[in-house]
Short mmCIF file of C-alpha atoms in Angstrom, two decimals:
data_model
loop_
_atom_site.label_atom_id
_atom_site.label_comp_id
_atom_site.label_asym_id
_atom_site.label_seq_id
_atom_site.Cartn_x
_atom_site.Cartn_y
_atom_site.Cartn_z
CA MET J 1 -0.01 0.10 -0.11
CA ASP J 2 2.62 2.39 1.01
CA THR J 3 4.76 1.56 -2.05
CA GLN J 4 1.50 2.36 -4.27
CA LYS J 5 1.10 5.48 -2.50
CA GLU J 6 4.85 6.70 -3.10
CA ALA J 7 4.55 5.45 -6.91
CA LEU J 8 1.27 7.48 -7.11
CA GLN J 9 2.74 10.61 -5.49
CA ARG J 10 5.50 10.45 -7.89
CA ILE J 11 3.08 10.23 -10.82
CA ILE J 12 1.20 13.24 -9.47
CA THR J 13 4.40 15.23 -8.96
CA THR J 14 5.28 14.35 -12.56
CA LEU J 15 2.00 15.45 -14.00
CA ALA J 16 1.71 18.67 -11.84
CA ASN J 17 5.30 19.26 -13.27
CA LYS J 18 4.17 18.67 -16.67
CA ASN J 19 1.06 21.00 -16.30
CA GLU J 20 3.13 23.86 -14.85
CA GLU J 21 5.47 23.28 -18.07
CA LEU J 22 2.39 23.36 -20.37
CA HIS J 23 1.00 26.45 -18.95
CA ASN J 24 4.31 28.15 -19.31
CA PHE J 25 4.56 27.09 -22.77
CA MET J 26 1.13 28.23 -23.65
CA GLU J 27 1.79 31.61 -22.13
CA THR J 28 4.77 31.82 -24.39
CA LEU J 29 2.72 30.87 -27.41
CA SER J 30 0.11 33.48 -26.48
CA HIS J 31 2.68 36.01 -25.86
CA SER J 32 4.35 35.08 -29.31
CA LEU J 33 0.82 35.37 -30.86
CA ALA J 34 0.31 38.75 -29.71
CA GLY J 35 3.84 39.75 -30.70
CA VAL J 36 3.25 38.48 -34.11
CA GLN J 37 0.33 40.91 -34.55
CA VAL J 38 2.27 43.95 -32.87
CA ASN J 39 5.62 43.19 -34.78
CA SER J 40 3.79 42.78 -38.07
CA THR J 41 1.98 46.21 -37.70
CA GLN J 42 5.15 47.71 -36.67
CA VAL J 43 7.15 46.33 -39.81
CA VAL J 44 4.57 47.30 -42.23
CA SER J 45 4.43 51.06 -40.64
CA ASP J 46 8.33 51.09 -41.10
CA LEU J 47 8.07 49.76 -44.54
CA GLU J 48 5.58 52.31 -45.42
CA GLU J 49 7.85 54.99 -43.69
CA GLU J 50 10.79 53.94 -45.60
CA PHE J 51 8.99 54.01 -48.90
CA ASP J 52 7.26 57.44 -48.24
CA THR J 53 10.91 58.62 -47.52
CA LEU J 54 12.08 57.15 -50.88
CA PHE J 55 9.12 58.80 -52.99
CA THR J 56 10.19 62.15 -51.04
CA VAL J 57 13.98 61.79 -52.10
CA LEU J 58 12.61 60.91 -55.78
CA VAL J 59 10.43 63.77 -55.70
CA GLU J 60 12.96 66.19 -54.39
CA MET J 61 15.44 64.82 -56.94
CA LYS J 62 13.04 65.26 -59.88
CA GLU J 63 12.14 68.62 -58.94
CA SER J 64 15.90 69.55 -58.59
CA MET J 65 16.85 67.85 -62.06
CA ILE J 66 14.00 69.56 -63.77
CA ASN J 67 14.89 73.09 -62.21
CA THR J 68 18.77 72.32 -63.60
CA ILE J 69 17.26 71.61 -67.05
CA LYS J 70 15.19 74.82 -67.01
CA GLN J 71 18.16 76.89 -65.96
CA GLU J 72 20.08 75.32 -68.81
CA GLY J 73 17.57 76.15 -71.26
CA ALA J 74 17.17 79.64 -70.24
CA LYS J 75 20.69 80.30 -70.24
CA LYS J 76 21.03 78.75 -73.95
CA THR J 77 18.07 80.75 -74.96
CA GLN J 78 19.20 83.83 -73.67
CA GLU J 79 22.72 83.55 -75.44
CA LEU J 80 21.22 82.53 -78.74
CA GLN J 81 18.57 85.64 -78.40
CA ASN J 82 21.58 87.89 -77.63
CA GLN J 83 23.36 86.42 -80.97
CA LEU J 84 20.21 86.90 -82.84
CA THR J 85 19.51 90.43 -81.84
CA GLN J 86 23.31 91.27 -82.72
CA SER J 87 22.96 89.57 -85.79
CA SER J 88 19.76 91.58 -86.98
CA ASP J 89 21.30 94.81 -86.18
CA ALA J 90 24.52 94.07 -88.10
CA LEU J 91 22.15 93.03 -91.03
CA GLU J 92 20.27 96.18 -90.94
CA SER J 93 23.58 98.29 -91.08
CA ALA J 94 24.87 96.05 -93.82
CA GLU J 95 21.68 96.44 -95.90
CA GLU J 96 21.79 100.50 -95.51
CA LEU J 97 25.36 100.36 -96.48
CA LEU J 98 24.82 98.07 -99.51
CA GLU J 99 22.26 100.55 -100.73
CA PHE J 100 24.46 103.27 -100.35
CA ALA J 101 27.21 101.64 -102.16
CA ASN J 102 24.86 100.80 -105.08
CA ASN J 103 23.84 104.50 -105.28
CA ALA J 104 27.44 105.79 -105.11
CA LEU J 105 28.18 103.47 -108.02
CA HIS J 106 25.95 105.41 -110.39
CA THR J 107 27.26 108.79 -109.35
CA LYS J 108 28.46 110.85 -112.31
CA ASP J 109 30.57 113.24 -110.33
CA GLU J 110 34.16 112.15 -109.83
CA ASP J 111 34.52 114.06 -106.52
CA GLU J 112 31.19 112.71 -104.98
CA PHE J 113 32.36 109.36 -106.23
CA THR J 114 35.65 109.63 -104.63
CA LYS J 115 34.20 110.94 -101.27
CA ALA J 116 31.46 108.22 -101.18
CA ALA J 117 33.89 105.78 -101.92
CA LYS J 118 36.09 106.56 -99.06
CA GLN J 119 32.89 106.69 -96.74
CA ILE J 120 31.87 103.33 -97.92
CA LYS J 121 35.32 101.75 -97.28
CA ASP J 122 35.45 103.33 -93.64
CA ARG J 123 32.02 101.94 -92.83
CA VAL J 124 32.81 98.65 -94.34
CA THR J 125 35.87 98.66 -92.01
CA MET J 126 33.84 99.39 -88.96
CA ALA J 127 30.83 97.41 -89.98
CA SER J 128 29.53 95.02 -86.95
CA ALA J 129 28.65 92.44 -89.63
CA PHE J 130 32.22 91.84 -90.20
CA ARG J 131 33.08 91.62 -86.43
CA LEU J 132 30.39 89.02 -85.52
CA THR J 133 31.14 85.38 -84.99
CA MET J 134 29.28 83.34 -87.56
CA LYS J 135 28.88 80.32 -84.91
CA PRO J 136 26.24 79.98 -82.51
CA LYS J 137 27.82 80.38 -78.80
CA VAL J 138 25.54 77.41 -77.78
CA THR J 139 23.86 74.66 -79.29
CA ASP J 140 20.26 73.29 -78.96
CA ASN J 141 21.80 70.03 -77.85
CA MET J 142 20.28 68.99 -74.46
CA ASN J 143 21.23 65.21 -74.25
CA HIS J 144 23.82 66.07 -71.29
CA LEU J 145 20.79 66.38 -69.07
CA MET J 146 19.34 63.22 -69.79
CA VAL J 147 19.11 60.39 -66.97
CA ASP J 148 19.49 56.66 -67.02
CA PHE J 149 17.74 55.01 -64.58
CA THR J 150 18.58 51.50 -65.54
CA GLN J 151 20.91 50.85 -62.59
CA GLU J 152 18.58 52.28 -60.00
CA ARG J 153 15.50 50.58 -61.46
CA GLN J 154 17.59 47.45 -61.31
CA LEU J 155 18.39 48.04 -57.56
CA LEU J 156 14.60 48.84 -56.89
CA GLN J 157 13.51 45.68 -58.66
CA ASN J 158 16.20 43.61 -56.60
CA LEU J 159 15.21 45.34 -53.28
CA LYS J 160 14.97 42.64 -50.53
CA PHE J 161 14.32 42.45 -46.97
CA LEU J 162 17.41 42.73 -44.63
CA PRO J 163 19.87 39.74 -44.35
CA VAL J 164 19.17 38.71 -40.43
CA PRO J 165 21.97 36.82 -38.95
CA TRP J 166 21.09 33.07 -37.63
CA ALA J 167 20.38 32.43 -33.94
CA PRO J 168 23.64 31.73 -32.14
CA GLU J 169 23.77 28.39 -30.01
CA MET J 170 24.72 28.70 -26.38
CA GLU J 171 27.64 26.35 -25.58
CA VAL J 172 26.14 24.93 -22.34
CA GLY J 173 29.38 23.01 -21.47
CA ASP J 174 31.39 26.26 -21.48
CA CYS J 175 29.11 28.29 -19.39
CA LEU J 176 30.57 28.64 -15.77
CA VAL J 177 29.33 29.88 -12.46
CA LEU J 178 32.24 30.74 -10.13
CA ASP J 179 33.05 33.17 -7.27
CA ASN J 180 29.89 35.34 -8.07
CA THR J 181 31.08 35.51 -11.90
CA VAL J 182 29.08 34.14 -14.50
CA SER J 183 30.67 33.22 -17.83
CA VAL J 184 28.67 32.46 -20.80
CA ALA J 185 29.78 31.36 -24.37
CA TRP J 186 28.33 30.78 -27.51
CA LYS J 187 28.78 29.79 -31.17
CA MET J 188 27.24 30.56 -34.72
CA PRO J 189 25.56 27.46 -36.38
CA VAL J 190 27.12 28.73 -39.46
CA GLU J 191 30.12 31.03 -40.11
CA ASP J 192 29.03 34.51 -40.83
CA SER J 193 31.68 37.09 -41.68
CA LYS J 194 29.25 40.01 -41.61
CA ILE J 195 28.51 39.85 -38.17
CA ASP J 196 29.48 43.25 -36.24
CA HIS J 197 28.51 42.48 -32.62
CA TYR J 198 26.32 40.34 -30.09
CA ILE J 199 23.64 41.56 -27.45
CA LEU J 200 23.50 39.51 -24.26
CA GLU J 201 20.49 39.36 -22.00
CA TYR J 202 19.99 38.16 -18.67
CA ARG J 203 17.64 37.98 -15.76
CA LYS J 204 17.25 36.52 -12.23
CA THR J 205 14.58 33.89 -11.63
CA ASP J 206 13.50 31.52 -9.04
CA HIS J 207 12.12 28.89 -11.78
CA GLU J 208 14.28 26.15 -13.08
CA GLY J 209 14.33 25.54 -16.72
CA LEU J 210 12.79 27.90 -19.70
CA PRO J 211 12.39 31.52 -18.92
CA ARG J 212 8.82 32.19 -17.93
CA ILE J 213 6.89 35.10 -19.82
CA LYS J 214 5.30 36.23 -16.52
CA ASP J 215 8.64 36.32 -14.51
CA GLN J 216 8.66 39.26 -12.23
CA ARG J 217 12.19 40.45 -13.32
CA CYS J 218 13.06 42.07 -16.46
CA TRP J 219 15.98 41.31 -18.85
CA GLU J 220 19.07 43.12 -18.45
CA VAL J 221 21.17 43.95 -21.66
CA VAL J 222 24.75 43.90 -22.29
CA ASP J 223 25.41 45.48 -25.99
CA ASN J 224 28.14 45.56 -28.33
CA ILE J 225 29.98 42.50 -27.36
CA LYS J 226 32.58 41.60 -30.00
CA THR J 227 33.45 37.95 -29.10
CA THR J 228 31.42 35.02 -28.52
CA GLU J 229 31.98 34.88 -24.84
CA TYR J 230 31.27 37.12 -22.03
CA SER J 231 31.70 37.37 -18.25
CA LEU J 232 29.49 39.12 -15.57
CA SER J 233 31.54 39.59 -12.63
CA GLY J 234 30.82 41.10 -9.01
CA LEU J 235 27.13 39.76 -8.99
CA LYS J 236 24.93 39.42 -6.03
CA PHE J 237 23.24 36.02 -6.18
CA ASP J 238 19.93 36.64 -4.55
CA SER J 239 17.89 34.43 -6.86
CA LYS J 240 18.15 30.63 -7.32
CA PHE J 241 18.82 30.73 -11.03
CA MET J 242 19.76 33.12 -14.05
CA ASN J 243 18.53 33.00 -17.58
CA PHE J 244 20.65 34.05 -20.52
CA ARG J 245 20.10 34.45 -24.28
CA VAL J 246 22.33 36.22 -26.82
CA ARG J 247 21.48 37.61 -30.61
CA ALA J 248 23.66 38.41 -33.34
CA CYS J 249 23.98 41.78 -35.37
CA ASN J 250 25.06 42.91 -38.37
CA LYS J 251 25.26 46.53 -39.70
CA ALA J 252 21.59 46.19 -40.72
CA ALA J 253 19.54 44.07 -38.20
CA ALA J 254 19.69 41.82 -35.14
CA GLY J 255 18.88 38.38 -35.57
CA GLU J 256 16.60 36.06 -33.48
CA TYR J 257 17.63 35.02 -29.73
CA SER J 258 19.48 31.79 -29.05
CA ASP J 259 17.58 29.22 -27.18
CA PRO J 260 18.02 30.55 -23.66
CA VAL J 261 20.06 28.71 -21.00
CA THR J 262 19.33 28.49 -17.28
CA LEU J 263 22.16 28.47 -14.73
CA GLU J 264 22.01 27.82 -11.17
CA THR J 265 23.12 30.81 -8.95
CA ARG J 266 22.20 29.60 -5.23
CA ALA J 267 23.85 31.43 -2.59
CA PHE J 268 22.91 32.31 1.15
CA ASN J 269 21.01 35.27 1.32
CA PHE J 270 19.95 36.92 4.68
CA GLY J 271 19.70 40.17 6.54
CA PHE J 272 19.82 41.18 10.14
CA ASP J 273 16.67 40.28 12.14
CA SER J 274 16.05 43.49 13.76
CA SER J 275 13.49 41.92 16.18
CA SER J 276 16.21 40.49 18.01
CA SER J 277 18.58 43.24 18.13
CA HIS J 278 19.66 45.19 21.19
CA LEU J 279 17.67 48.57 21.57
CA ASN J 280 21.36 50.05 21.26
CA LEU J 281 21.61 49.00 17.75
CA ARG J 282 20.17 50.66 14.77
CA VAL J 283 19.67 47.78 12.16
CA GLU J 284 19.12 48.24 8.44
CA ASP J 285 18.78 45.19 6.19
CA ARG J 286 22.58 45.36 5.44
CA SER J 287 24.16 47.05 8.39
CA VAL J 288 24.12 47.47 12.04
CA GLU J 289 25.27 50.52 13.91
CA TRP J 290 25.64 50.99 17.55
CA ASP J 291 23.21 53.76 19.02
CA PRO J 292 23.90 54.90 22.49
CA GLN J 293 20.68 56.83 22.50
CA GLY J 294 18.57 53.87 20.92
CA GLY J 295 15.70 52.75 22.92
CA LYS J 296 15.87 55.19 25.92
CA GLY J 297 11.98 56.39 25.20
CA LEU J 298 10.90 52.89 25.77
CA GLU J 299 12.74 52.00 28.91
CA SER J 300 10.07 52.75 31.14
CA LYS J 301 7.70 50.58 28.95
CA VAL J 302 9.71 47.62 29.04
CA LYS J 303 11.24 47.70 32.39
CA GLY J 304 10.21 44.49 34.22
CA LYS J 305 8.71 42.96 31.26
CA GLU J 306 11.17 40.54 30.38
CA ASN J 307 9.01 38.22 28.07
CA LYS J 308 6.23 40.73 26.99
CA GLY J 309 5.79 42.24 23.64
CA ARG J 310 9.49 43.59 23.39
CA SER J 311 10.06 42.37 20.01
CA GLY J 312 7.09 44.20 18.58
CA THR J 313 8.05 47.72 20.20
CA PRO J 314 10.88 49.02 18.35
CA SER J 315 12.59 52.42 18.76
CA PRO J 316 11.06 55.38 16.92
CA LYS J 317 14.61 56.14 15.58
CA ARG J 318 15.17 52.63 14.17
CA THR J 319 14.98 51.41 10.46
CA LEU J 320 13.42 48.34 10.27
CA THR J 321 14.33 45.45 7.70
CA THR J 322 11.51 44.29 5.38
CA ARG J 323 12.44 40.59 6.04
CA SER J 324 10.08 38.71 8.08
CA PRO J 325 11.29 37.24 11.34
CA ALA J 326 9.03 34.30 11.15
CA ILE J 327 12.10 31.83 11.20
CA ARG J 328 13.01 32.92 14.65
CA GLY J 329 9.49 32.91 16.23
CA SER J 330 8.61 35.10 19.23
CA ARG J 331 11.48 35.91 21.27
CA ASP J 332 12.84 38.79 23.35
CA ARG J 333 15.42 41.31 22.20
CA PHE J 334 19.01 41.20 23.44
CA THR J 335 19.31 43.35 26.45
CA GLY J 336 22.03 44.14 29.02
CA GLU J 337 25.43 44.05 27.85
CA SER J 338 24.60 41.62 25.19
CA TYR J 339 24.84 44.22 22.12
CA THR J 340 23.73 41.37 19.73
CA VAL J 341 21.90 40.92 16.50
CA LEU J 342 20.95 37.73 14.82
CA GLY J 343 20.69 37.09 11.27
CA ASP J 344 17.00 36.31 9.98
CA THR J 345 17.73 33.11 7.93
CA SER J 346 18.80 29.78 9.49
CA MET J 347 21.06 27.18 8.01
CA ASP J 348 20.66 23.51 8.85
CA CYS J 349 22.65 21.90 6.20
CA GLY J 350 25.28 22.64 3.46
CA GLN J 351 28.08 25.13 2.98
CA HIS J 352 27.56 28.82 3.43
CA TYR J 353 29.41 31.93 3.04
CA TRP J 354 29.21 35.86 3.82
CA GLU J 355 31.35 38.60 4.64
CA VAL J 356 31.49 41.30 7.12
CA LYS J 357 33.29 44.81 7.10
CA ALA J 358 33.86 46.91 10.07
CA LEU J 359 33.08 50.41 9.86
CA LYS J 360 35.81 53.29 10.34
CA ASP J 361 36.65 53.44 14.17
CA CYS J 362 34.64 50.44 15.63
CA LYS J 363 35.91 49.58 18.93
CA SER J 364 34.42 46.21 19.66
CA TYR J 365 32.45 43.76 17.29
CA SER J 366 32.11 39.97 17.03
CA VAL J 367 31.11 37.85 14.19
CA GLY J 368 29.97 34.15 14.18
CA VAL J 369 27.24 32.10 14.42
CA SER J 370 24.63 31.02 17.21
CA TYR J 371 21.78 28.64 17.88
CA ARG J 372 18.54 30.30 17.59
CA ASN J 373 17.54 29.99 21.00
CA LEU J 374 20.45 32.21 22.48
CA GLY J 375 19.33 33.94 25.66
CA LYS J 376 18.54 37.51 25.66
CA PHE J 377 21.59 38.25 28.24
CA ASP J 378 23.78 35.85 26.56
CA GLN J 379 26.99 37.12 24.76
CA LEU J 380 28.49 35.81 21.75
CA GLY J 381 31.33 33.29 22.48
CA LYS J 382 30.46 32.99 26.21
CA THR J 383 28.31 30.08 25.83
CA ASN J 384 28.35 26.51 24.15
CA THR J 385 25.73 27.54 21.59
CA THR J 386 27.82 30.36 19.96
CA TRP J 387 31.04 30.63 17.94
CA CYS J 388 32.79 33.80 16.89
CA ILE J 389 35.93 35.99 16.48
CA HIS J 390 36.07 38.92 18.64
CA ILE J 391 37.80 41.95 17.79
CA ASN J 392 38.61 44.87 20.37
CA ASN J 393 40.03 48.13 19.77
CA TRP J 394 39.32 49.91 23.07
CA LEU J 395 41.94 50.32 25.59
CA GLN J 396 44.00 46.90 25.41
CA ALA J 397 43.45 45.37 21.74
CA SER J 398 42.57 41.83 21.37
CA PHE J 399 41.85 39.56 18.34
CA ALA J 400 40.61 36.14 19.47
CA ALA J 401 38.39 33.19 18.71
CA LYS J 402 35.70 32.58 21.45
CA HIS J 403 33.58 29.82 22.18
CA ASN J 404 31.95 28.33 25.56
CA ASN J 405 33.49 31.33 27.48
CA LYS J 406 37.15 30.30 26.31
CA ALA J 407 39.29 32.24 24.09
CA LYS J 408 42.24 31.78 21.94
CA ASN J 409 44.52 34.71 20.83
CA LEU J 410 45.01 35.01 17.04
CA ASP J 411 47.98 36.01 15.27
CA GLY J 412 48.24 38.62 12.54
CA THR J 413 46.49 41.90 11.98
CA VAL J 414 42.56 42.10 11.57
CA PRO J 415 41.59 42.14 7.99
CA ASP J 416 39.37 45.01 6.67
CA ARG J 417 36.75 42.32 5.62
CA ILE J 418 36.17 39.03 7.31
CA GLY J 419 34.83 36.16 5.37
CA VAL J 420 32.45 33.39 7.07
CA PHE J 421 32.34 29.94 5.90
CA CYS J 422 29.95 27.83 7.57
CA ASP J 423 29.85 23.89 6.40
CA LEU J 424 27.17 22.25 8.45
CA ASP J 425 27.71 19.00 6.67
CA SER J 426 31.34 18.60 7.79
CA GLY J 427 30.76 20.56 11.35
CA GLN J 428 33.16 23.19 10.58
CA LEU J 429 33.01 27.10 10.92
CA SER J 430 35.92 29.13 9.37
CA PHE J 431 36.89 32.63 9.19
CA TYR J 432 39.15 34.36 6.45
CA ASN J 433 40.60 37.23 5.25
CA ALA J 434 37.97 38.12 2.63
CA GLU J 435 40.58 39.83 0.23
CA THR J 436 43.40 37.38 0.36
CA LYS J 437 41.44 34.28 1.50
CA GLN J 438 43.91 33.43 4.14
CA LEU J 439 42.57 31.29 6.85
CA ILE J 440 42.23 33.02 10.26
CA HIS J 441 40.61 30.44 12.28
CA THR J 442 38.48 27.07 12.11
CA PHE J 443 35.95 25.66 14.94
CA LYS J 444 35.18 22.24 14.51
CA ALA J 445 31.81 21.15 16.24
CA LYS J 446 28.77 19.05 15.77
CA PHE J 447 25.99 21.33 15.43
CA SER J 448 23.11 19.66 16.63
CA GLN J 449 20.61 22.52 15.79
CA PRO J 450 20.19 25.04 13.04
CA VAL J 451 22.38 27.94 13.33
CA VAL J 452 22.08 31.59 12.34
CA PRO J 453 24.73 34.15 11.74
CA ALA J 454 25.38 36.18 14.99
CA PHE J 455 26.83 39.69 15.29
CA MET J 456 28.03 41.91 18.44
CA VAL J 457 28.67 45.71 18.00
CA TRP J 458 29.71 48.14 20.48
CA CYS J 459 30.75 51.81 19.54
CA GLY J 460 30.78 51.24 15.70
CA GLY J 461 29.03 49.41 13.00
CA LEU J 462 29.05 46.51 10.47
CA SER J 463 28.38 46.11 6.97
CA LEU J 464 26.94 42.89 5.58
CA SER J 465 27.62 41.28 2.24
CA THR J 466 25.18 38.11 1.26
CA GLY J 467 24.26 36.36 -1.92
CA MET J 468 27.85 35.15 -2.13
CA GLN J 469 29.02 31.80 -3.43
CA VAL J 470 31.49 29.86 -1.20
CA PRO J 471 35.02 31.40 -3.13
CA SER J 472 36.81 28.97 -5.08
CA GLY J 473 39.82 29.79 -3.02
CA VAL J 474 38.04 28.80 0.22
CA LYS J 475 36.87 25.57 -1.25
CA SER J 476 40.48 24.71 -2.17
CA PHE J 477 41.75 25.41 1.14
CA GLN J 478 39.17 23.48 2.89
CA LYS J 479 39.78 20.34 0.72
CA THR J 480 43.39 20.84 1.70
CA GLU J 481 42.82 21.16 5.30
CA ASN J 482 40.35 18.16 5.44
CA GLY J 483 42.78 16.11 3.64
CA LEU J 484 45.37 16.74 6.21
CA GLY J 485 42.84 16.13 8.90
CA GLY J 486 41.54 19.60 9.95
CA SER J 487 42.25 22.01 12.42
CA ASN J 488 43.60 21.30 15.86
CA SER J 489 41.96 24.35 17.56
CA SER J 490 41.75 24.13 21.39
CA LEU J 491 38.31 25.47 21.13
CA ASN J 492 36.74 22.50 19.19
CA SER J 493 33.67 21.52 20.59
CA MET J 494 30.63 18.90 20.91
CA ALA J 495 27.79 21.54 20.89
CA GLN J 496 24.59 20.29 22.77
#
């Protein structure tokens, strides 16, 4: 019976997953169908606009060329008209002189004849008819303004839609997620020398598999990539997965998207649990600061009420996080000299990593982990349910690892950023220089309960970095250390 139920449950799970996959596919089809209508309308509009622009260019060119022809015709007309007027005046003068010469030829008086002959000779010498060029200055030929549209007509007749590149293919085997950097690679299915660049798009998601149309996050774009690979570094992994797709572009157009690839980007994300923090700590989602004035207005209200409503009565000056404190349940704030705040997310298995940076001139702080049931007066490192490193810059400086009210002084200088590596599967808590990945200290403990990140601050502040993968340098060091038998810390414990 139980075996059949388990088999049926597997079938139900399979069917539910398939139904969800089909719903997502149908949403994709519906989105694509709507996209076809919208894009078709847009393409037609763009085409009409291009043709209208082409018509406008042709009309403007026609008007310009006609104007050129008219100007050339007017210029030739003026030149010929001037020559015709000059010739007409010369002809009139020549006819008059010819008549005068014919009359002189019949003159009987010798003196008058001699005088007339001399006049005729002088007038002939000065006559405009003999100075005119008997060749038209311009011709009536207008063939130099003829236009041959044969090539242009052929170009228009051969007009085609833009050549679009093929969709690239993602090289899933070469895609890598390491040290909060995602490297993706792709190739073209056929060689295309006309490709100018690529466009990479990515978005975060909590859904495995194909991207969902109704995913809450938008695609982010990296443009003008000249190679077939790209790395996104310095990412905060605050989602379980990331979708990637790429398209190729030539000088004319962008091609289709590649089939998307989904890469896992799980990391430990948490903030400060403001409901647990001491009233002298001002808490934001990723930072905590000492506030000596914090909670003074509430002292009279909370005095003597050790277990009644303190977590729901924050200081008016406090900035509360938006995270739900539900994972901690109802508990009191830390009080007295326990200037403590816990993380809002617990860990019960796996490997986790986060980093902490002390603000300038922070006088005292601790970084570590704790069970969730830490007492409100308990201080980090002074119980058998807390493990931390403690830095004190006030009066007598100290740098120590603390657990169960025991301390071990640590060598070296305090790094600017401290990396915390918690491996619950192997029962190990290690602290590193976040910049160099040099080991500071390792606790060995058999954690019998889930733990939460824990922090103490006095006269200063801390900033928190989460959403980080376990750095490869830390992983390599841990493998080496575990292979050599691990740390021999005097603070190793069997936590209860």
